[in-house]
Coordinates of C-alpha atoms and ligand atoms in Angstrom, one line a residue:
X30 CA 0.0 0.0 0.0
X31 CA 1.4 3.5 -1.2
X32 CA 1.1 6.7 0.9
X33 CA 0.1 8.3 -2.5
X34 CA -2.3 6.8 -4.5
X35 CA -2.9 8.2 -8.6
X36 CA -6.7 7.6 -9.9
X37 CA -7.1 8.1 -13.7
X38 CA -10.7 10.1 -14.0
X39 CA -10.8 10.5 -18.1
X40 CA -8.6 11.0 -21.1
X41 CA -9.9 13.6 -23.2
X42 CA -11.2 12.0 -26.1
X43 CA -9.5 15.4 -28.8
X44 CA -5.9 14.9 -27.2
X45 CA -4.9 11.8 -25.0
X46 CA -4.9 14.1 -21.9
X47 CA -5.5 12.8 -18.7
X48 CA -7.5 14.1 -15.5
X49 CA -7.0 12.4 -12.8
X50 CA -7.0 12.6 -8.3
X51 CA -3.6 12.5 -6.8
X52 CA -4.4 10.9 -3.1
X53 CA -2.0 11.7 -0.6
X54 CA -1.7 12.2 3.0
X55 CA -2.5 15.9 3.1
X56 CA -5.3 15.4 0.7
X57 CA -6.8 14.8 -2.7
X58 CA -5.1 16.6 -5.4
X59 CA -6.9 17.4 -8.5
X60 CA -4.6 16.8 -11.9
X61 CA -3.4 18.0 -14.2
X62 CA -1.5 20.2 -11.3
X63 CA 0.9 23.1 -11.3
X64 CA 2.6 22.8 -8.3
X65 CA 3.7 26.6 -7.0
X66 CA 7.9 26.6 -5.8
X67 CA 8.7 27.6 -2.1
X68 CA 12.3 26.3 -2.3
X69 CA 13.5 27.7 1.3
X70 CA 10.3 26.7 3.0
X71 CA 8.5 29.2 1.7
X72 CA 6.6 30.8 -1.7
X73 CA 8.3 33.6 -1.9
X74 CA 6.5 36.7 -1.0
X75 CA 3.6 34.3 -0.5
X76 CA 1.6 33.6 2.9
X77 CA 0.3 29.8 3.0
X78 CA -3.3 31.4 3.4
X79 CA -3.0 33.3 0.1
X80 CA -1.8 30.1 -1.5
X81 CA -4.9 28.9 -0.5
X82 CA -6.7 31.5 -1.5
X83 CA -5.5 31.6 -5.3
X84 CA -6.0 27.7 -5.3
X85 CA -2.7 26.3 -4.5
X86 CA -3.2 22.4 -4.2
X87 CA 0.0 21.6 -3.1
X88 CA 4.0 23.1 -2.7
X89 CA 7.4 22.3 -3.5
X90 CA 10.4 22.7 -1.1
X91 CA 13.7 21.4 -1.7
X92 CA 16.0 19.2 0.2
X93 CA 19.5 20.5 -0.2
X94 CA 18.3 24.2 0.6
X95 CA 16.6 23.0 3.7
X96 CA 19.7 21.0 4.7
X97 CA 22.1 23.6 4.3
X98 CA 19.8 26.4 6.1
X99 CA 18.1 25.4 8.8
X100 CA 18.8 22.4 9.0
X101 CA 16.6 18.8 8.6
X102 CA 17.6 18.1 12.0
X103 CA 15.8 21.8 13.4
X104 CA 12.8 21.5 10.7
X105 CA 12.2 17.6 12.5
X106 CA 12.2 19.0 16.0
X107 CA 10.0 21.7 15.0
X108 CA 7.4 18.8 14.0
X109 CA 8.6 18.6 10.6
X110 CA 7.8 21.0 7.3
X111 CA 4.4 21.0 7.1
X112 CA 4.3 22.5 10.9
X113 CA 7.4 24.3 10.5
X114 CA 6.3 26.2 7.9
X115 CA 2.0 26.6 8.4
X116 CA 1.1 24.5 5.2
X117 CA -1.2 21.4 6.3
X118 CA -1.8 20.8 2.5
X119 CA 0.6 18.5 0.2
X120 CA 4.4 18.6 0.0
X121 CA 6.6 17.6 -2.5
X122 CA 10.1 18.5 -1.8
X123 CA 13.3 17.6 -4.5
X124 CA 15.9 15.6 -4.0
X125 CA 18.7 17.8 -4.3
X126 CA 20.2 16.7 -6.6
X127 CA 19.9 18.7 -9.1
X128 CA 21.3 21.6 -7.3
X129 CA 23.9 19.7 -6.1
X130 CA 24.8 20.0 -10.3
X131 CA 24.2 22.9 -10.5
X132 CA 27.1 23.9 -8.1
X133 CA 29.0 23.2 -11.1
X134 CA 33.1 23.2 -10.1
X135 CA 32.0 23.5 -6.7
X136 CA 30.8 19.3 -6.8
X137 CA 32.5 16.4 -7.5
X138 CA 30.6 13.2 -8.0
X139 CA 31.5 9.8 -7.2
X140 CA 29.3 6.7 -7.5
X141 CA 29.0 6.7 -3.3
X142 CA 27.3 10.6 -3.8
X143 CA 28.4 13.9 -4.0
X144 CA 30.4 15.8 -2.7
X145 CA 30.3 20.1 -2.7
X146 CA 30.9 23.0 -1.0
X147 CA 27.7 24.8 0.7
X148 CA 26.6 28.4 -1.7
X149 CA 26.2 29.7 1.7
X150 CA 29.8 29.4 3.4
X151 CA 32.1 26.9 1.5
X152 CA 31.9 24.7 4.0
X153 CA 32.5 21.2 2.7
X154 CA 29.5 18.6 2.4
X155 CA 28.6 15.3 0.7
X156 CA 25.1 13.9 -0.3
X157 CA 24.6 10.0 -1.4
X158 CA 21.2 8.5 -1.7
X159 CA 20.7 7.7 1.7
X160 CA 21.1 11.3 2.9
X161 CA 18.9 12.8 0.5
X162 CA 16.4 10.2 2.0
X163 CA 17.0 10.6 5.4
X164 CA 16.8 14.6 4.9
X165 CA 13.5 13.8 3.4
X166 CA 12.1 11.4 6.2
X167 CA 13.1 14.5 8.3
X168 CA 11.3 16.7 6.5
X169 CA 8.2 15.0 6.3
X170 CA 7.2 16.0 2.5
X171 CA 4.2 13.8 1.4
X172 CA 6.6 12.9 -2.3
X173 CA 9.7 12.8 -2.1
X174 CA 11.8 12.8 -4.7
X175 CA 14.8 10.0 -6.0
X176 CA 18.8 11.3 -5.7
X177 CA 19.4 11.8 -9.1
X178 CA 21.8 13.2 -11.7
X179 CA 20.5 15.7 -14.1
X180 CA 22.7 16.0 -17.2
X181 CA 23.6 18.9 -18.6
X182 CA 22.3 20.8 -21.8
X183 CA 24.2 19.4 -24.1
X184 CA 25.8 16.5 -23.1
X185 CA 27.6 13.7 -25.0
X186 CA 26.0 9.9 -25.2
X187 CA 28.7 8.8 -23.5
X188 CA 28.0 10.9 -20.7
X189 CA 24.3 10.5 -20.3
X190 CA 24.7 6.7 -20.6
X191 CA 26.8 6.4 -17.4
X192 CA 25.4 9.0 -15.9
X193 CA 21.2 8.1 -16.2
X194 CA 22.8 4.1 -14.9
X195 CA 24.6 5.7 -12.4
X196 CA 20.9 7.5 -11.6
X197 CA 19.3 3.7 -11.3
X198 CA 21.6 2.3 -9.2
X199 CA 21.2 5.5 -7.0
X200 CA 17.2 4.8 -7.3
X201 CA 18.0 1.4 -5.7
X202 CA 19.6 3.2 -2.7
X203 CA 17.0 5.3 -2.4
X204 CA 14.2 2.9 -2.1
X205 CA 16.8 0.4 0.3
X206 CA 16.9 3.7 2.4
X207 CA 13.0 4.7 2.6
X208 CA 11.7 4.8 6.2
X209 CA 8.2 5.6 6.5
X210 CA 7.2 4.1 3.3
X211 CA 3.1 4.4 5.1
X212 CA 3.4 8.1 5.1
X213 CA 5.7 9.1 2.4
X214 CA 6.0 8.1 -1.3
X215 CA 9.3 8.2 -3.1
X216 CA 9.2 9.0 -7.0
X217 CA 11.9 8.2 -9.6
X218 CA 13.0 10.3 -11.9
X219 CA 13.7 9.2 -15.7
X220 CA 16.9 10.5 -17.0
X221 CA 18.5 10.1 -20.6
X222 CA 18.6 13.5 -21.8
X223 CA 17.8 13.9 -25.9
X224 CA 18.5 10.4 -26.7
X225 CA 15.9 8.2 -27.6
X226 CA 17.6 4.9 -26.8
X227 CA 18.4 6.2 -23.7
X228 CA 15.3 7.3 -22.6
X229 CA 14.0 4.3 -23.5
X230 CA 16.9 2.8 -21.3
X231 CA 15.9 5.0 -18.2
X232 CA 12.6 4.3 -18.3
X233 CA 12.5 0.5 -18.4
X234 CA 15.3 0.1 -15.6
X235 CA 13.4 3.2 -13.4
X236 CA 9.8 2.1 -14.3
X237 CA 11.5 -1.4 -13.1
X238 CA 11.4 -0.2 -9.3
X239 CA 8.1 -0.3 -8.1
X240 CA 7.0 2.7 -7.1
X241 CA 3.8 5.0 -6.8
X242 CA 4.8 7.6 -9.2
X243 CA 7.4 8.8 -11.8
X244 CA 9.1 11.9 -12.5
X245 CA 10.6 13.2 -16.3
X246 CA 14.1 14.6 -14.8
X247 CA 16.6 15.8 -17.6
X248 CA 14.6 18.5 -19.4
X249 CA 13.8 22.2 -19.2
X250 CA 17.9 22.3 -19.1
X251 CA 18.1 25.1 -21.7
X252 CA 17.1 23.0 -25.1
X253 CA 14.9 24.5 -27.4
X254 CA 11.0 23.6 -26.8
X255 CA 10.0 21.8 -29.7
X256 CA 13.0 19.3 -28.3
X257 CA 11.4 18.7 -25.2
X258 CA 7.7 18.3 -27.0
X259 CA 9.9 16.1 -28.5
X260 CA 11.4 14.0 -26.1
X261 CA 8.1 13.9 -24.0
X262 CA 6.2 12.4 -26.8
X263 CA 8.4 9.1 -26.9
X264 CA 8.5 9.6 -23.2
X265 CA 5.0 9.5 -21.5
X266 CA 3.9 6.4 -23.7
X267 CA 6.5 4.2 -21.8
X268 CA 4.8 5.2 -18.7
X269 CA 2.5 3.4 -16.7
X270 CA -1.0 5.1 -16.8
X271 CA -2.5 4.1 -13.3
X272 CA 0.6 6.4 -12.2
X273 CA 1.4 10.0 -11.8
X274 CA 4.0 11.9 -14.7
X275 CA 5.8 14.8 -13.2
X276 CA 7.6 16.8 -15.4
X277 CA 10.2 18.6 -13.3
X278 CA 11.3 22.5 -13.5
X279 CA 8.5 23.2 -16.1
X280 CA 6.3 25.9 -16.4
X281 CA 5.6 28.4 -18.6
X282 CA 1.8 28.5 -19.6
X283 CA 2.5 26.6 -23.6
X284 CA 4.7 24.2 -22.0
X285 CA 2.2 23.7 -18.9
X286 CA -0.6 22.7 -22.1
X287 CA 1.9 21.1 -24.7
X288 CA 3.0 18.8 -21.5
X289 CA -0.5 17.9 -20.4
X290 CA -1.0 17.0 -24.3
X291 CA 1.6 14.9 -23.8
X292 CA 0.5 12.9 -21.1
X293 CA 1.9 14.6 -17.9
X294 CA 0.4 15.4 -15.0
X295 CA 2.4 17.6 -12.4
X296 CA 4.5 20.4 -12.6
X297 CA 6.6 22.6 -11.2
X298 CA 8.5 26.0 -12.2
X299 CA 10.1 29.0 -10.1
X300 CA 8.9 31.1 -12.9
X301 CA 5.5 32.9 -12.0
X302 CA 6.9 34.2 -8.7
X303 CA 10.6 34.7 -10.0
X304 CA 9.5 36.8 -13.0
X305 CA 6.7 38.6 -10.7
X306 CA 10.1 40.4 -8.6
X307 CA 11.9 40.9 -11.9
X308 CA 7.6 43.2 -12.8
X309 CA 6.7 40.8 -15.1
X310 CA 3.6 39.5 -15.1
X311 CA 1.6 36.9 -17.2
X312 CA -1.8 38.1 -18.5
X313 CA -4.7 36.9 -21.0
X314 CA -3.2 39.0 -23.7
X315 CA 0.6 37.6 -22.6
X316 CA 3.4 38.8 -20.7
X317 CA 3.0 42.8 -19.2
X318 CA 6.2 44.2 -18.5
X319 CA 4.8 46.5 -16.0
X320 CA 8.0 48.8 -14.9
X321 CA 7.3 50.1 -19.1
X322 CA 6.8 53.6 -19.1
X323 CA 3.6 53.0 -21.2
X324 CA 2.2 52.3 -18.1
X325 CA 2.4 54.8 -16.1
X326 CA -0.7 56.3 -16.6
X327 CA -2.7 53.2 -17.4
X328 CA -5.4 52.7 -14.8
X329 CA -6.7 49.6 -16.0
X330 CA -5.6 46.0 -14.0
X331 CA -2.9 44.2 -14.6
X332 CA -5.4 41.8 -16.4
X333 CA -8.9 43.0 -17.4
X334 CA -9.9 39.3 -17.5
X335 CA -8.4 38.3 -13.8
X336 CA -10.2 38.0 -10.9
X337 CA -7.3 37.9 -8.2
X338 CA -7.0 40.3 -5.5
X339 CA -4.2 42.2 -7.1
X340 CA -6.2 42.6 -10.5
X341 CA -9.2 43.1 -8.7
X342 CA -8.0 46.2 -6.4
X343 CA -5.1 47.8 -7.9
X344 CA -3.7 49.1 -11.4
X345 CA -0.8 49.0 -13.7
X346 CA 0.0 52.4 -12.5
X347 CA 0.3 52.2 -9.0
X348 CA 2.4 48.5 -9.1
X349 CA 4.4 50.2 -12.0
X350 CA 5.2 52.9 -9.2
X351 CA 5.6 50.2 -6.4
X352 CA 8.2 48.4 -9.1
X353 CA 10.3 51.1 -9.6
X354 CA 10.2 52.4 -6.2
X355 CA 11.4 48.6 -5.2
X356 CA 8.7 48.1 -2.6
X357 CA 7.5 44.7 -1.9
X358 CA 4.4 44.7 -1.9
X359 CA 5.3 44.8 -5.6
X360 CA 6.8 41.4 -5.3
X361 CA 3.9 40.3 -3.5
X362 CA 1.4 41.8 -5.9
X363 CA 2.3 40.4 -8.9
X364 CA 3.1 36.7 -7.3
X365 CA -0.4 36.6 -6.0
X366 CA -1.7 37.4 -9.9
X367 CA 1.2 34.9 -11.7
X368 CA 0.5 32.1 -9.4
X369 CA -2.9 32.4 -9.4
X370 CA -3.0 32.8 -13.7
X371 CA -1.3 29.6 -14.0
X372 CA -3.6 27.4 -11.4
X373 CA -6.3 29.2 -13.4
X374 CA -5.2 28.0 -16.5
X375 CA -4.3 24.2 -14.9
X376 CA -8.5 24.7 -14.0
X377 CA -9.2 25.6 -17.3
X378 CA -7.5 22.3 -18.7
X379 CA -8.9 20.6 -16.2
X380 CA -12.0 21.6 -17.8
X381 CA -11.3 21.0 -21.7
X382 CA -10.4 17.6 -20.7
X383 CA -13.6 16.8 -19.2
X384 CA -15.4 18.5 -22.2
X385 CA -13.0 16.4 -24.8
X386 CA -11.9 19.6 -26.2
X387 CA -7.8 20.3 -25.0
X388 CA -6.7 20.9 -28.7
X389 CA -9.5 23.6 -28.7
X390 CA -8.3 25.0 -25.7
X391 CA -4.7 25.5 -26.5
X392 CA -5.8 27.1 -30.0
X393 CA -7.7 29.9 -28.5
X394 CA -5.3 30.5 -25.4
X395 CA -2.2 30.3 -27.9
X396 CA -3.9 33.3 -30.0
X397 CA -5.0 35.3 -27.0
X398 CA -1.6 35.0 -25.4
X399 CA 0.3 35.3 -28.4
X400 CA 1.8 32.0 -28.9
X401 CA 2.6 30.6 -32.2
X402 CA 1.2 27.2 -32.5
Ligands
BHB526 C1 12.4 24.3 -7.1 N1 12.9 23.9 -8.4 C2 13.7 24.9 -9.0 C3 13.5 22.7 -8.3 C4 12.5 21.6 -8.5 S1 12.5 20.9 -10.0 C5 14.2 20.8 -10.2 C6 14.6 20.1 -11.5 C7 14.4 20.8 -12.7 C8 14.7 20.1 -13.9 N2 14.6 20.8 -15.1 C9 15.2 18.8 -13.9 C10 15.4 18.2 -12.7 C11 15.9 16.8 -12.7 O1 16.3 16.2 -13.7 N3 16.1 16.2 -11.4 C12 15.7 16.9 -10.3 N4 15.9 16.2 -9.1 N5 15.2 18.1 -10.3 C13 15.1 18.8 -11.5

């Protein structure tokens, strides 16, 4: 018996997507699901009530941040994340390692784990498999995800060969290492990067460990879309379908509905709230760079067709003055609106698969936003 259990409602009958009920621990989630980022045990600029209040089904957190600052040891004797940080709703939290990679010259990897020097203080540390998973016990996150490797953008055969093996023998670990199994699921995570045999390769010896769900690892690396879209669609079909598909770091709204159309069902993506403190913010009519002088004067919301609290109670004016005076509540303003467009748009095609009309969908929100299809 899983602690997370995946039930396949309906494939839309126009595009092979699926809706289905994520059962966990901390509740039913509803997919397809974009699952908002609060790496440091928290959505930036984001209190858990007004995650709830925009719709937010469940959270990512992330195990190497949390080890390095406070500490798995200080989050378990404060009763574990969920108390630690106010959410009662679904975790998932990464493995770590992918920003273990992304330390770059800072990491060395052997096959026991890897070794690094914290971003923090250069202090020297070393995660393997079984510290990822007993960070993760600690933490209490209801999926938690498998110490992996995820290869760069580009990288040579060679390379992704021994290192997606070197991720399945690391899977192994993992699953040796799960305490808790009754509360917690562990999901692999399918390497291979743009190669088609070895895809095919990491998917049959990762799908080969039984386990309650399955991540895509390995894209959203910096190759061009129509690669990914590619690699997805010779992807998903070697997954099982009573299971969930998680396509990790993605998340812009046409790769959120090209990915559903693919067959995934979770998600997950810094960008909404790392774009919001950057002023950017994603609307009907497509992105609204709202620092532009050509707002200054434009007393309209930042979406006519939003009903969030920002769009429904201030204007492009005043958070164009909030941007450029650097005031938070800026921050805070257009998170609340980007996190809550894109669990919008995860309703909306939750609602074209039930009606068997995705393709539809994505036509008329490509042309609205501005996407080429
Ligand atoms: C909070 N996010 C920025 C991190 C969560 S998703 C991180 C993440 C993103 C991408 N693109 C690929 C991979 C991958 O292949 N493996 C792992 N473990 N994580 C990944």
């Amino acid at each position: 018996m899983y602690a997370v259990r995946y039930e396949l409602i309906k494939t839309c009958k126009q595009s092979g997507a699926r809706l289905g009920r994520l059962h966990t621990p901390h509740g039913v989630i509803e997919t397809p699901i974009f699952m908002p980022v609060g790496t440091q045990a928290t959505v930036k600029a984001m209190t858990p009530e007004e995650l709830k209040e925009i719709g937010s089904q469940i959270i990512l957190s992330n195990t190497y941040h949390l080890y390095m600052r406070p500490g798995h040891d200080l989050v378990k004797e404060a009763g574990g994340l969920h108390k630690f940080m106010n959410w009662d709703k679904p975790i998932l939290t990464d493995s770590g390692g992918f920003q273990v990679f992304s330390l770059g010259p800072l990491r060395k990897i052997t096959e026991e784990g890897v070794n690094f020097r914290s971003h923090i203080d250069g202090s020297k540390h070393f995660i393997s498999p079984e510290k990822a998973m007993e960070i993760q016990n600690a933490l209490g996150s209801d999926i938690m995800m498998a110490f992996d490797e995820c290869a760069p953008y580009p990288a040579d055969r060679e390379y992704v060969k021994n290192s997606l093996e070197r991720t399945t023998r690391w899977l192994k670990r993992c699953k040796e290492a799960h305490k808790n199994t009754e509360n917690q699921a562990l999901f692999g995570i399918i390497q291979g990067g743009m190669y088609k045999d070895l895809r095919e390769q990491s998917a049959k010896e990762v799908l080969a460990v039984d386990l309650p769900g399955y991540a895509i690892g390995g894209l959203s690396v910096g190759e061009p879309k129509k690669l990914m879209y590619e690699v997805l669609e010779y992807t998903t079909p070697l997954m099982p379908v009573d299971k969930p598909r998680y396509l990790m770091g993605v998340g812009s709204p046409d790769d959120l509905i090209e990915g559903v159309i693919r067959g995934v069902d979770m998600f997950d993506c810094v960008l909404p709230t790392r774009i919001a403190r950057n002023g950017t913010a994603m609307t009907s009519e497509g992105k609204v760079v709202v620092r532009n002088a050509k707002y200054a004067r434009d007393f309209t919301p930042l979406d006519p067709e939003c009903d969030c609290y920002c769009c429904k109670n201030y204007t492009r004016a005043y958070i164009r003055h909030l941007v450029k005076a650097n005031e938070i509540l800026a921050s805070r303003l257009i998170s609340t609106h980007n996190l809550h467009f894109l669990l919008k748009l995860m309703e909306q095609v939750r609602q074209a698969i039930m009606e068997d009309r995705l393709l539809d969908f994505r036509a008329e929100f490509f042309q609205k936003y501005g996407y080429e299809l």
